[in-house]
Coordinates of C-alpha atoms in Angstrom, one line a residue:
Chain A
M1041 CA -0.3 0.0 -0.2
L1042 CA 1.6 3.5 -1.2
L1043 CA -1.7 5.0 1.4
E1044 CA -2.8 3.5 4.1
V1045 CA -5.3 5.7 6.4
Q1046 CA -6.4 4.2 9.6
G1047 CA -9.5 5.3 11.7
L1048 CA -8.9 8.8 11.3
C1049 CA -11.1 11.6 13.0
V1050 CA -11.3 15.1 12.4
N1051 CA -12.9 17.4 14.1
Y1052 CA -13.6 21.2 13.5
G1053 CA -14.6 22.6 17.0
H1054 CA -17.1 20.4 18.2
I1055 CA -18.3 18.9 15.2
E1056 CA -16.7 15.8 14.1
A1057 CA -15.8 16.2 10.3
I1058 CA -14.8 12.6 9.6
R1059 CA -15.2 9.8 11.9
D1060 CA -13.3 6.7 11.9
I1061 CA -12.3 6.5 8.0
T1062 CA -9.9 3.6 7.0
F1063 CA -8.8 3.2 3.8
G1064 CA -5.5 2.2 1.3
V1065 CA -4.5 3.3 -2.2
E1066 CA -2.5 0.5 -4.1
E1067 CA 0.8 2.1 -5.9
G1068 CA 0.1 2.6 -9.8
T1069 CA -3.7 2.7 -9.1
V1070 CA -6.1 5.3 -9.1
A1071 CA -8.7 5.2 -5.8
T1072 CA -11.9 7.3 -5.7
L1073 CA -13.9 8.9 -2.9
I1074 CA -17.2 9.7 -3.8
G1075 CA -19.9 11.3 -1.8
A1076 CA -22.4 14.4 -1.6
N1077 CA -21.3 18.1 -0.5
G1078 CA -20.2 18.0 3.1
A1079 CA -19.7 14.4 3.6
G1080 CA -16.0 14.8 4.5
K1081 CA -14.0 14.2 1.1
T1082 CA -12.2 17.5 1.4
T1083 CA -11.3 17.3 4.8
T1084 CA -10.3 13.8 4.2
L1085 CA -7.6 14.8 1.8
K1086 CA -6.8 17.7 3.2
T1087 CA -5.9 15.8 6.3
I1088 CA -3.2 13.8 4.5
S1089 CA -1.9 16.7 2.8
G1090 CA -1.1 17.9 6.4
L1091 CA -3.4 21.1 6.4
R1092 CA -5.7 19.6 9.4
K1093 CA -4.8 18.6 12.7
V1094 CA -5.7 14.5 13.4
R1095 CA -8.0 13.9 16.5
A1096 CA -7.4 10.2 16.3
G1097 CA -5.8 7.6 13.4
Q1098 CA -3.0 6.9 11.6
I1099 CA -1.7 8.0 8.0
L1100 CA 1.0 5.9 6.6
F1101 CA 2.8 6.7 3.6
D1102 CA 4.7 4.4 2.0
G1103 CA 4.8 2.4 5.2
K1104 CA 5.6 5.3 7.3
D1105 CA 3.7 7.3 9.7
I1106 CA 3.2 11.0 8.4
T1107 CA 0.3 11.5 11.2
Q1108 CA 2.5 14.4 12.5
L1109 CA 4.4 15.7 9.9
P1110 CA 4.4 19.3 8.7
P1111 CA 2.7 19.4 5.1
Y1112 CA 5.8 20.5 3.4
E1113 CA 7.8 17.1 4.7
R1114 CA 5.0 15.1 3.0
V1115 CA 5.5 17.1 -0.5
L1116 CA 9.0 16.2 0.1
M1117 CA 8.0 12.4 0.4
G1118 CA 6.1 12.7 -2.9
L1119 CA 2.5 13.6 -1.8
S1120 CA 1.1 16.6 -3.8
Q1121 CA -2.4 18.0 -4.4
S1122 CA -4.4 19.7 -6.6
P1123 CA -6.7 21.3 -4.0
E1124 CA -10.6 22.2 -4.2
G1125 CA -11.0 25.6 -5.5
R1126 CA -7.8 25.5 -7.8
G1127 CA -5.8 27.6 -5.1
V1128 CA -3.7 28.5 -8.2
F1129 CA -1.2 31.8 -7.4
P1130 CA -3.4 34.6 -8.8
G1131 CA -0.6 37.1 -9.3
M1132 CA 1.8 34.7 -10.5
T1133 CA 2.4 33.6 -14.4
V1134 CA 1.4 30.1 -15.3
R1135 CA 5.0 29.3 -15.8
E1136 CA 5.4 30.6 -12.0
N1137 CA 2.5 28.6 -10.6
L1138 CA 4.2 25.7 -12.8
D1139 CA 7.5 26.4 -11.0
M1140 CA 6.1 26.6 -7.3
G1141 CA 4.9 22.8 -7.9
A1142 CA 8.2 22.3 -8.6
F1143 CA 9.0 24.2 -5.5
V1144 CA 10.8 20.9 -3.7
R1145 CA 12.6 19.8 -6.4
K1146 CA 16.1 20.5 -6.7
D1147 CA 16.8 19.8 -10.1
V1148 CA 15.2 23.2 -11.8
K1149 CA 17.9 23.9 -14.2
T1150 CA 17.9 20.0 -15.4
A1151 CA 16.5 18.3 -18.8
A1152 CA 14.7 16.1 -16.6
Y1153 CA 12.7 19.2 -15.3
Q1154 CA 12.3 20.6 -19.1
Q1155 CA 10.9 17.3 -19.6
D1156 CA 8.5 17.4 -17.1
L1157 CA 7.7 20.7 -18.0
D1158 CA 6.9 19.8 -21.5
R1159 CA 4.9 16.8 -20.3
V1160 CA 2.4 19.5 -18.7
Y1161 CA 2.4 21.1 -21.7
D1162 CA 1.7 18.3 -23.5
L1163 CA -1.3 17.2 -21.3
F1164 CA -2.7 20.6 -21.3
P1165 CA -1.3 22.5 -24.7
R1166 CA -3.5 25.5 -23.6
L1167 CA -1.2 26.5 -20.5
K1168 CA 1.7 26.7 -22.9
E1169 CA 0.0 29.2 -24.8
R1170 CA -0.7 31.0 -21.7
Q1171 CA 2.6 30.5 -20.0
G1172 CA 3.4 34.6 -19.3
Q1173 CA -0.4 35.3 -18.3
A1174 CA -1.2 35.7 -14.7
A1175 CA -3.0 32.7 -13.5
G1176 CA -6.0 35.2 -12.4
S1177 CA -6.8 36.5 -15.3
M1178 CA -7.4 33.0 -16.7
S1179 CA -11.1 31.1 -16.9
G1180 CA -11.8 28.3 -14.3
G1181 CA -11.3 25.9 -16.5
E1182 CA -7.7 27.0 -17.2
Q1183 CA -7.4 27.7 -13.6
Q1184 CA -8.2 23.7 -13.2
M1185 CA -5.7 22.7 -15.5
L1186 CA -3.0 24.7 -14.0
A1187 CA -3.7 23.5 -10.7
I1188 CA -3.6 19.5 -11.9
G1189 CA -0.2 20.6 -14.1
R1190 CA 1.3 22.4 -10.9
A1191 CA 0.3 19.3 -8.8
L1192 CA 2.4 16.9 -11.2
M1193 CA 5.4 19.4 -11.3
A1194 CA 6.0 17.9 -8.0
K1195 CA 7.1 14.7 -9.5
P1196 CA 4.7 13.0 -6.9
R1197 CA 4.3 9.5 -6.0
L1198 CA 0.6 10.0 -5.3
V1199 CA -1.6 12.9 -6.2
L1200 CA -4.6 13.9 -4.3
L1201 CA -7.0 15.7 -6.9
D1202 CA -9.9 17.8 -5.3
E1203 CA -12.6 17.9 -7.5
P1204 CA -11.3 18.1 -11.0
S1205 CA -14.3 18.5 -12.9
M1206 CA -16.0 20.9 -10.8
G1207 CA -17.8 24.0 -12.5
L1208 CA -16.3 22.8 -15.9
A1209 CA -18.2 22.1 -19.2
P1210 CA -19.3 18.8 -20.0
K1211 CA -16.8 18.6 -22.8
L1212 CA -14.0 19.5 -20.6
I1213 CA -15.1 17.3 -18.0
Q1214 CA -14.6 14.4 -20.5
Q1215 CA -11.1 15.9 -21.5
I1216 CA -9.8 16.4 -17.6
F1217 CA -11.1 12.4 -17.1
S1218 CA -9.2 10.8 -19.7
I1219 CA -6.0 13.3 -18.7
I1220 CA -6.4 11.6 -15.1
S1221 CA -6.3 7.8 -16.7
E1222 CA -3.3 9.1 -18.7
I1223 CA -1.4 10.6 -15.4
N1224 CA -2.0 7.3 -13.9
A1225 CA -0.8 5.2 -17.3
Q1226 CA 2.6 7.5 -16.9
G1227 CA 3.2 5.8 -13.3
T1228 CA 1.6 8.4 -10.9
T1229 CA -0.8 7.0 -8.2
V1230 CA -4.2 9.2 -8.2
L1231 CA -6.1 9.6 -5.4
L1232 CA -9.3 11.5 -6.9
V1233 CA -12.1 13.4 -5.0
E1234 CA -15.3 13.7 -7.1
Q1235 CA -19.1 14.6 -6.9
N1236 CA -19.2 13.6 -10.6
A1237 CA -19.6 9.5 -9.2
A1238 CA -20.1 8.0 -12.9
Q1239 CA -16.7 9.4 -14.3
A1240 CA -14.9 8.6 -10.9
L1241 CA -16.0 5.1 -10.6
K1242 CA -15.5 4.3 -14.2
R1243 CA -11.6 5.5 -14.0
A1244 CA -11.0 4.0 -10.3
H1245 CA -9.7 0.6 -9.6
T1246 CA -10.9 1.1 -5.8
A1247 CA -14.0 3.6 -4.7
H1248 CA -15.4 4.6 -1.3
I1249 CA -18.3 6.1 -0.9
L1250 CA -18.5 8.6 2.0
E1251 CA -21.8 9.6 4.2
T1252 CA -21.7 12.3 7.0
G1253 CA -18.0 11.7 7.3
E1254 CA -17.9 7.8 7.5
I1255 CA -17.1 5.3 4.6
V1256 CA -20.1 3.5 4.3
R1257 CA -19.5 1.6 0.9
S1258 CA -16.2 0.4 -0.3
G1259 CA -15.2 -2.1 -3.4
T1260 CA -13.9 -1.7 -7.2
G1261 CA -15.3 0.7 -9.3
H1262 CA -17.0 -1.2 -11.2
E1263 CA -18.7 -3.2 -8.6
L1264 CA -19.9 0.2 -7.1
A1265 CA -21.2 1.5 -10.2
G1266 CA -23.2 -1.7 -11.1
D1267 CA -24.6 -1.4 -7.3
D1268 CA -28.5 -0.6 -7.2
A1269 CA -28.1 1.5 -4.1
V1270 CA -25.3 3.5 -5.3
K1271 CA -26.8 3.9 -8.6
A1272 CA -29.8 5.5 -6.9
A1273 CA -28.1 7.8 -4.5
Y1274 CA -25.3 9.0 -6.4
L1275 CA -25.9 8.3 -10.4
G1276 CA -29.1 9.3 -11.0
G1277 CA -29.9 5.5 -11.5
D1278 CA -28.4 5.6 -15.0
V1279 CA -24.5 5.6 -15.7
Chain B
M1058 CA 1.5 80.6 5.4
D1059 CA 4.0 81.5 3.3
F1060 CA 4.5 79.8 -0.2
G1061 CA 7.3 82.2 -1.1
A1062 CA 9.5 79.8 1.6
L1063 CA 9.1 76.7 -0.5
F1064 CA 8.3 78.0 -4.4
G1065 CA 10.2 81.5 -4.1
S1066 CA 13.2 80.3 -5.4
F1067 CA 14.7 76.9 -6.8
D1068 CA 17.2 77.0 -4.3
N1069 CA 14.9 76.7 -1.7
F1070 CA 12.6 74.2 -3.6
A1071 CA 15.6 72.1 -4.4
S1072 CA 16.6 72.2 -0.8
F1073 CA 13.5 71.4 1.0
T1074 CA 12.7 68.5 -1.3
M1075 CA 16.1 66.8 -0.9
G1076 CA 15.5 67.1 2.9
G1077 CA 12.4 65.4 2.2
L1078 CA 13.6 62.6 0.3
V1079 CA 16.7 61.8 2.8
F1080 CA 13.7 61.2 5.6
G1081 CA 11.6 60.0 3.1
A1082 CA 14.3 57.2 1.8
I1083 CA 14.3 56.1 6.0
Y1084 CA 10.5 55.9 6.1
A1085 CA 10.5 53.7 3.6
L1086 CA 13.0 51.5 4.6
I1087 CA 11.1 51.0 7.9
A1088 CA 8.3 50.8 6.2
L1089 CA 8.9 47.5 4.0
G1090 CA 9.3 45.8 7.6
Y1091 CA 5.8 46.7 7.9
T1092 CA 4.4 45.6 4.4
M1093 CA 6.0 42.7 4.5
V1094 CA 4.8 41.5 7.5
Y1095 CA 1.3 42.5 6.5
G1096 CA 1.9 40.9 3.0
V1097 CA 2.5 37.3 4.5
L1098 CA 0.2 37.7 7.8
Q1099 CA -2.3 40.2 6.8
L1100 CA -1.1 41.8 10.4
I1101 CA 0.5 44.9 11.5
N1102 CA 3.6 44.3 13.3
F1103 CA 2.9 47.5 15.7
A1104 CA 6.6 46.6 17.5
H1105 CA 8.5 47.3 14.4
S1106 CA 9.4 50.8 15.6
E1107 CA 10.8 49.3 18.8
V1108 CA 13.0 46.9 16.2
F1109 CA 14.4 50.7 14.6
M1110 CA 14.8 51.8 18.2
Y1111 CA 17.1 49.2 19.0
G1112 CA 19.2 49.7 16.0
T1113 CA 19.8 53.1 16.7
F1114 CA 21.2 52.3 20.3
A1115 CA 23.0 49.6 18.8
V1116 CA 24.6 52.5 16.1
A1117 CA 25.2 54.7 19.0
W1118 CA 26.7 51.7 21.7
T1119 CA 29.2 50.6 18.7
F1120 CA 30.6 54.2 18.5
V1121 CA 30.8 54.5 22.4
L1122 CA 32.3 51.1 22.3
L1123 CA 35.0 51.9 19.4
H1124 CA 35.8 55.5 20.2
G1125 CA 34.5 56.7 23.6
T1126 CA 32.4 59.3 24.7
G1127 CA 34.4 62.5 23.9
D1128 CA 32.6 64.4 21.6
A1129 CA 34.2 64.8 18.3
N1130 CA 33.3 66.0 14.6
W1131 CA 34.1 63.6 12.2
S1132 CA 33.7 63.7 8.1
L1133 CA 31.9 60.7 6.9
G1134 CA 35.1 59.4 5.1
K1135 CA 36.3 59.6 8.8
A1136 CA 33.6 57.7 10.6
L1137 CA 33.2 55.1 7.7
P1138 CA 34.9 52.1 9.6
I1139 CA 33.0 52.7 12.7
L1140 CA 29.9 53.4 10.6
L1141 CA 30.1 50.1 8.6
V1142 CA 30.5 48.1 12.3
A1143 CA 27.5 50.0 13.7
L1144 CA 25.7 49.3 10.4
V1145 CA 26.6 46.0 11.0
A1146 CA 25.6 46.0 15.0
A1147 CA 22.6 47.5 14.0
M1148 CA 21.1 45.1 11.4
L1149 CA 21.8 42.1 13.9
A1150 CA 20.5 43.9 17.2
S1151 CA 17.2 45.0 14.9
A1152 CA 17.1 41.4 13.3
A1153 CA 17.5 39.6 16.4
I1154 CA 14.6 41.9 18.0
A1155 CA 12.2 40.9 15.3
L1156 CA 12.9 37.3 15.2
V1157 CA 12.6 37.3 19.1
L1158 CA 9.0 39.4 18.3
E1159 CA 7.8 36.6 15.7
R1160 CA 8.9 33.8 18.4
V1161 CA 6.9 35.1 21.5
A1162 CA 4.3 37.3 20.6
Y1163 CA 3.1 36.4 17.2
R1164 CA 4.1 32.1 16.5
P1165 CA 1.8 31.1 19.3
L1166 CA -1.2 33.5 18.6
I1167 CA -0.6 32.0 14.8
N1168 CA -0.6 28.5 15.7
K1169 CA -3.6 29.1 17.7
N1170 CA -5.5 30.5 15.0
A1171 CA -6.1 33.5 17.1
P1172 CA -8.1 36.3 15.2
K1173 CA -6.0 38.8 13.3
L1174 CA -7.0 41.9 16.4
I1175 CA -5.7 39.6 19.4
A1176 CA -1.8 39.8 17.5
L1177 CA -2.4 43.2 17.2
I1178 CA -3.2 43.7 20.3
S1179 CA 0.1 41.4 21.5
A1180 CA 2.1 43.5 19.2
I1181 CA 0.9 46.9 21.1
G1182 CA 2.2 45.4 23.9
A1183 CA 4.9 44.3 22.9
S1184 CA 5.9 47.5 21.6
F1185 CA 5.5 49.2 25.2
A1186 CA 7.6 46.5 27.0
L1187 CA 10.4 46.8 24.4
S1188 CA 10.3 50.6 24.5
E1189 CA 10.1 50.6 28.5
A1190 CA 12.4 48.0 28.7
M1191 CA 15.6 50.5 26.9
G1192 CA 14.2 53.6 29.1
L1193 CA 15.0 50.9 32.2
R1194 CA 17.9 49.6 31.1
D1195 CA 19.8 51.5 33.9
R1196 CA 17.5 49.2 36.2
F1197 CA 18.3 46.5 34.4
A1198 CA 22.5 47.0 34.3
K1199 CA 22.1 47.5 38.1
W1200 CA 20.2 44.4 39.1
L1201 CA 22.9 42.7 37.4
G1202 CA 26.0 44.4 39.2
V1203 CA 27.0 45.5 36.4
D1204 CA 25.9 49.7 36.1
D1205 CA 29.5 50.6 36.8
N1206 CA 31.4 48.9 33.9
L1207 CA 28.6 49.9 31.4
A1208 CA 27.7 53.4 32.5
N1209 CA 28.7 55.0 29.5
Y1210 CA 25.9 52.9 27.8
V1211 CA 23.2 52.7 30.2
S1212 CA 23.9 56.4 31.6
P1213 CA 22.1 56.2 34.8
K1214 CA 19.3 58.5 36.1
K1215 CA 19.1 59.5 32.3
A1216 CA 18.1 55.9 30.7
R1217 CA 15.2 58.0 29.3
D1218 CA 16.6 60.9 28.1
V1219 CA 18.1 61.4 25.0
Y1220 CA 21.1 59.5 24.4
T1221 CA 23.8 61.5 21.6
N1222 CA 26.3 59.2 19.2
P1223 CA 29.6 61.2 20.5
V1224 CA 30.6 61.2 17.3
T1225 CA 28.8 64.0 15.3
I1226 CA 29.2 63.4 11.0
E1227 CA 29.5 66.4 9.6
P1228 CA 28.1 66.3 5.7
H1229 CA 30.4 67.9 3.4
K1230 CA 28.7 69.7 -0.2
L1231 CA 29.6 67.1 -3.1
F1232 CA 28.0 69.1 -6.0
E1233 CA 25.2 71.7 -6.2
V1234 CA 22.0 71.6 -7.9
G1235 CA 20.2 74.9 -8.6
G1236 CA 22.0 76.5 -5.6
Y1237 CA 21.3 73.7 -3.6
N1238 CA 24.5 72.0 -2.0
V1239 CA 23.9 67.9 -2.1
T1240 CA 25.9 66.6 0.8
D1241 CA 27.9 63.2 1.1
V1242 CA 25.5 62.0 4.0
D1243 CA 22.6 62.9 2.3
L1244 CA 23.7 61.2 -1.0
V1245 CA 24.8 58.3 0.7
I1246 CA 21.4 57.7 2.8
V1247 CA 19.0 57.8 -0.3
L1248 CA 21.5 55.8 -2.4
A1249 CA 21.4 52.9 0.3
A1250 CA 18.1 53.2 0.8
L1251 CA 17.1 52.5 -3.0
V1252 CA 20.1 50.1 -2.9
M1253 CA 18.3 47.4 -0.3
M1254 CA 15.4 48.6 -1.8
F1255 CA 16.1 47.4 -5.4
A1256 CA 18.0 44.2 -3.7
L1257 CA 14.9 43.1 -1.7
D1258 CA 12.7 43.6 -4.6
Q1259 CA 15.0 41.5 -6.9
F1260 CA 15.4 38.5 -3.7
V1261 CA 11.3 38.6 -3.6
R1262 CA 11.0 38.6 -7.4
R1263 CA 13.4 36.1 -8.7
T1264 CA 14.6 34.1 -5.8
R1265 CA 13.3 30.5 -5.3
F1266 CA 12.5 31.7 -1.7
G1267 CA 11.1 35.0 -2.5
R1268 CA 8.8 32.8 -4.8
G1269 CA 7.9 31.2 -2.0
I1270 CA 7.4 34.3 0.3
R1271 CA 5.0 35.5 -2.6
A1272 CA 3.0 32.2 -2.6
V1273 CA 2.5 32.3 0.9
A1274 CA 1.1 36.0 0.6
Q1275 CA -1.2 34.8 -2.0
D1276 CA -3.0 31.8 -1.0
P1277 CA -1.0 30.0 2.4
E1278 CA -2.8 26.8 2.0
S1279 CA -1.9 26.1 -1.1
A1280 CA 1.7 27.5 -0.6
A1281 CA 1.9 24.7 2.1
L1282 CA 0.7 21.8 -0.3
M1283 CA 3.7 22.8 -3.1
G1284 CA 6.0 22.3 -0.1
V1285 CA 6.8 25.8 1.2
N1286 CA 7.4 26.1 4.9
S1287 CA 5.2 28.8 6.2
T1288 CA 6.9 29.1 9.4
R1289 CA 10.2 29.2 7.8
V1290 CA 8.4 31.9 5.2
V1291 CA 7.0 34.2 8.4
Q1292 CA 10.9 33.6 10.2
V1293 CA 12.5 35.1 7.3
T1294 CA 9.6 38.0 6.7
F1295 CA 10.3 39.1 10.0
L1296 CA 14.2 38.8 9.5
I1297 CA 14.1 40.9 6.2
G1298 CA 12.0 43.4 8.1
G1299 CA 14.4 43.7 10.9
L1300 CA 17.4 44.1 8.8
M1301 CA 15.9 46.7 6.8
A1302 CA 15.2 48.6 10.1
G1303 CA 19.0 48.2 11.0
V1304 CA 20.0 49.8 8.1
A1305 CA 17.4 52.5 8.6
A1306 CA 18.6 53.2 12.2
T1307 CA 22.2 53.5 10.8
L1308 CA 21.1 55.9 8.1
Y1309 CA 19.1 57.9 10.9
M1310 CA 22.1 58.3 13.2
M1311 CA 24.0 59.6 10.6
K1312 CA 21.6 62.4 9.8
I1313 CA 20.3 62.9 13.5
G1314 CA 22.9 61.6 16.0
A1315 CA 20.8 61.2 18.7
T1316 CA 18.5 58.6 20.0
R1317 CA 15.8 57.6 22.9
Q1318 CA 13.4 55.0 24.1
S1319 CA 10.7 56.6 22.6
A1320 CA 12.5 57.4 19.1
G1321 CA 11.0 54.6 17.9
F1322 CA 7.1 55.8 18.0
L1323 CA 6.8 58.4 15.5
L1324 CA 9.0 57.3 13.1
G1325 CA 7.2 53.9 13.5
V1326 CA 3.8 55.6 12.8
K1327 CA 5.2 57.6 9.7
A1328 CA 6.8 54.3 8.1
F1329 CA 3.2 52.8 8.7
T1330 CA 1.9 55.7 7.1
A1331 CA 4.3 55.4 4.0
A1332 CA 3.4 51.7 3.5
V1333 CA -0.1 52.4 3.8
M1334 CA -0.4 55.4 1.3
G1335 CA 1.6 53.2 -0.8
G1336 CA -0.4 50.3 -0.9
I1337 CA 0.1 47.9 2.0
G1338 CA 1.7 44.7 1.3
N1339 CA 3.4 45.9 -2.0
L1340 CA 7.2 46.7 -1.8
R1341 CA 7.8 49.3 -4.2
G1342 CA 4.7 51.0 -2.7
A1343 CA 6.9 51.1 0.2
L1344 CA 9.3 53.0 -1.7
L1345 CA 7.1 55.4 -3.4
G1346 CA 4.7 56.3 -0.1
G1347 CA 8.2 56.8 1.9
L1348 CA 9.3 59.5 -0.5
V1349 CA 6.1 61.0 -1.0
L1350 CA 5.2 61.3 2.6
G1351 CA 8.9 62.7 3.2
V1352 CA 8.7 65.8 0.5
M1353 CA 5.5 66.7 1.4
E1354 CA 5.9 66.6 5.0
S1355 CA 8.8 68.7 4.2
W1356 CA 7.1 71.2 1.6
G1357 CA 4.4 71.3 4.7
A1358 CA 7.1 72.4 7.0
A1359 CA 8.2 75.4 4.6
I1360 CA 4.7 76.4 3.9
W1361 CA 3.3 76.3 7.2
G1362 CA 6.6 76.2 9.6
N1363 CA 8.0 73.4 10.9
E1364 CA 5.2 72.7 13.8
W1365 CA 2.6 71.4 11.1
R1366 CA 5.3 68.9 9.8
D1367 CA 3.3 66.2 11.3
V1368 CA -0.3 67.4 10.7
V1369 CA 0.8 67.6 7.0
A1370 CA 2.1 64.0 7.1
F1371 CA -1.5 62.4 8.3
I1372 CA -4.0 64.8 6.5
L1373 CA -1.9 63.7 3.7
L1374 CA -2.7 60.0 4.8
V1375 CA -6.3 60.6 5.0
L1376 CA -6.6 62.4 1.8
I1377 CA -4.9 59.7 -0.3
L1378 CA -6.5 56.9 1.3
L1379 CA -10.3 58.9 0.5
V1380 CA -9.0 59.1 -3.3
R1381 CA -7.5 55.4 -3.4
P1382 CA -8.1 53.2 -0.4
S1383 CA -5.9 50.6 -1.5
G1384 CA -3.0 53.0 -1.7
L1385 CA -1.1 54.7 -4.4
L1386 CA 0.2 51.4 -6.0
G1387 CA -2.5 49.0 -4.5
E1388 CA -1.9 45.0 -4.8
A1389 CA -0.5 43.4 -2.2
L1390 CA 3.0 41.8 -2.1
G1391 CA 1.7 38.9 -3.6
K1392 CA -0.5 39.8 -6.0
A1393 CA 2.1 42.0 -7.7
R1394 CA 2.4 40.6 -11.3
A1395 CA 6.3 39.4 -12.0

């Protein structure tokens, strides 16, 4: 297991945001957490990245306990995230945002770095066209591409994607999901949080359903996509 | 009101303008500390004025240590060796105070996610404590039993009075601008401030760590997700503010030659004004705000008399903010385009 989450509990004040969450992500796979708004998906990702304090439970990355590590040390270990709401740096150019993604890398002047940059530009040609533009002046879809590209520039072993399809046009959603499969095919493990359950289940090797802070179902993406209760609750009865 | 005093001759006009630029440069250097901390933490480091004040004492004490207490009038060239040591001492002293402030007065509050208002109160408290501690240095020396050895530094019974630098630096005329003599001291002050500003601007815009600072200023959570150590960024921000205040303290002592435990207050308020006027969070704004404030109050003093200097300065602040609430240059540190 590349990532193991064991009995994770997180509180906001006295309110329990997530309760006793346990799941794992196998290296080289795509895993997804799906669920309604407020189910605790984003909190789970933020806690894995170290932005939220853990009340109880453990997070293991590559077998090492990272539960108490500050966020930047987790990035150094190979964990990167494209946050909810994109979180691009509005006053920096597209290129500077991508460079920020590689903040922990020491090989910025090398050919390997240029290759990774080219790879991101291949995935998102739009970003190459807009290299010199301030990120804050781009459209929502372009910012989403930038957030994903930026997360990839860290050369992560595991990338956490929080709602990459949110607010995008249907055509762009298709494109983002096929890019996620492509990222995975190139060797990066993916943990995907989505409200677009149909697409997420189609791409995921393993899937977990969150309801009010707890995991209520787990299985392969295919299993859950075929499950009647899941269909009724999350897929509008039809995939 | 006497507009002739300012506009009557180019000589007067140049003289008041140059005098304003000199003080404006010092305001600008102090303003950097306010504006950088605000850019990164969205809080006003109210105690930054004391960071500056400790620097001025470091300068005076360096002269007492290396020269003694005998009054002397030196040219800039003669004072230069000690002045350079004093510059290093002031930068170290101010930086140390800034780092202690961050560690003691701010970090515990930030870690607890305390509201910004609480941090402001903590800052005001720290400001008074630091200022009064300097005024009580004679008592501390006595408690430690070193008041005899350090008599020249603590000046018993007069710890709250003006503390004069034994060496007065005599300005010398370098060249003339329309009848106004530009002196070596004035030129060094303005140039030093501009060089420091330029270096800092390049650091924030061009270096990896500078990009980290801008990232924290624009989106702290995203910055953390990129692997930026935000605690370190905050620390370095305070450190830079302290170093710049130390430079300002040295330049101030070159020009004024005396300080006291309350010397930081008015300068701090003016520097803060300059930062707000230029657009708080904006480095170039701090420079512009400092220079504009310095020149305007100098012109005001020429027209209405010197006692109106501060009135002009603060009325100017109100007027500029009424027209441009985000300051002259507006955009914050992080949002400044590359």
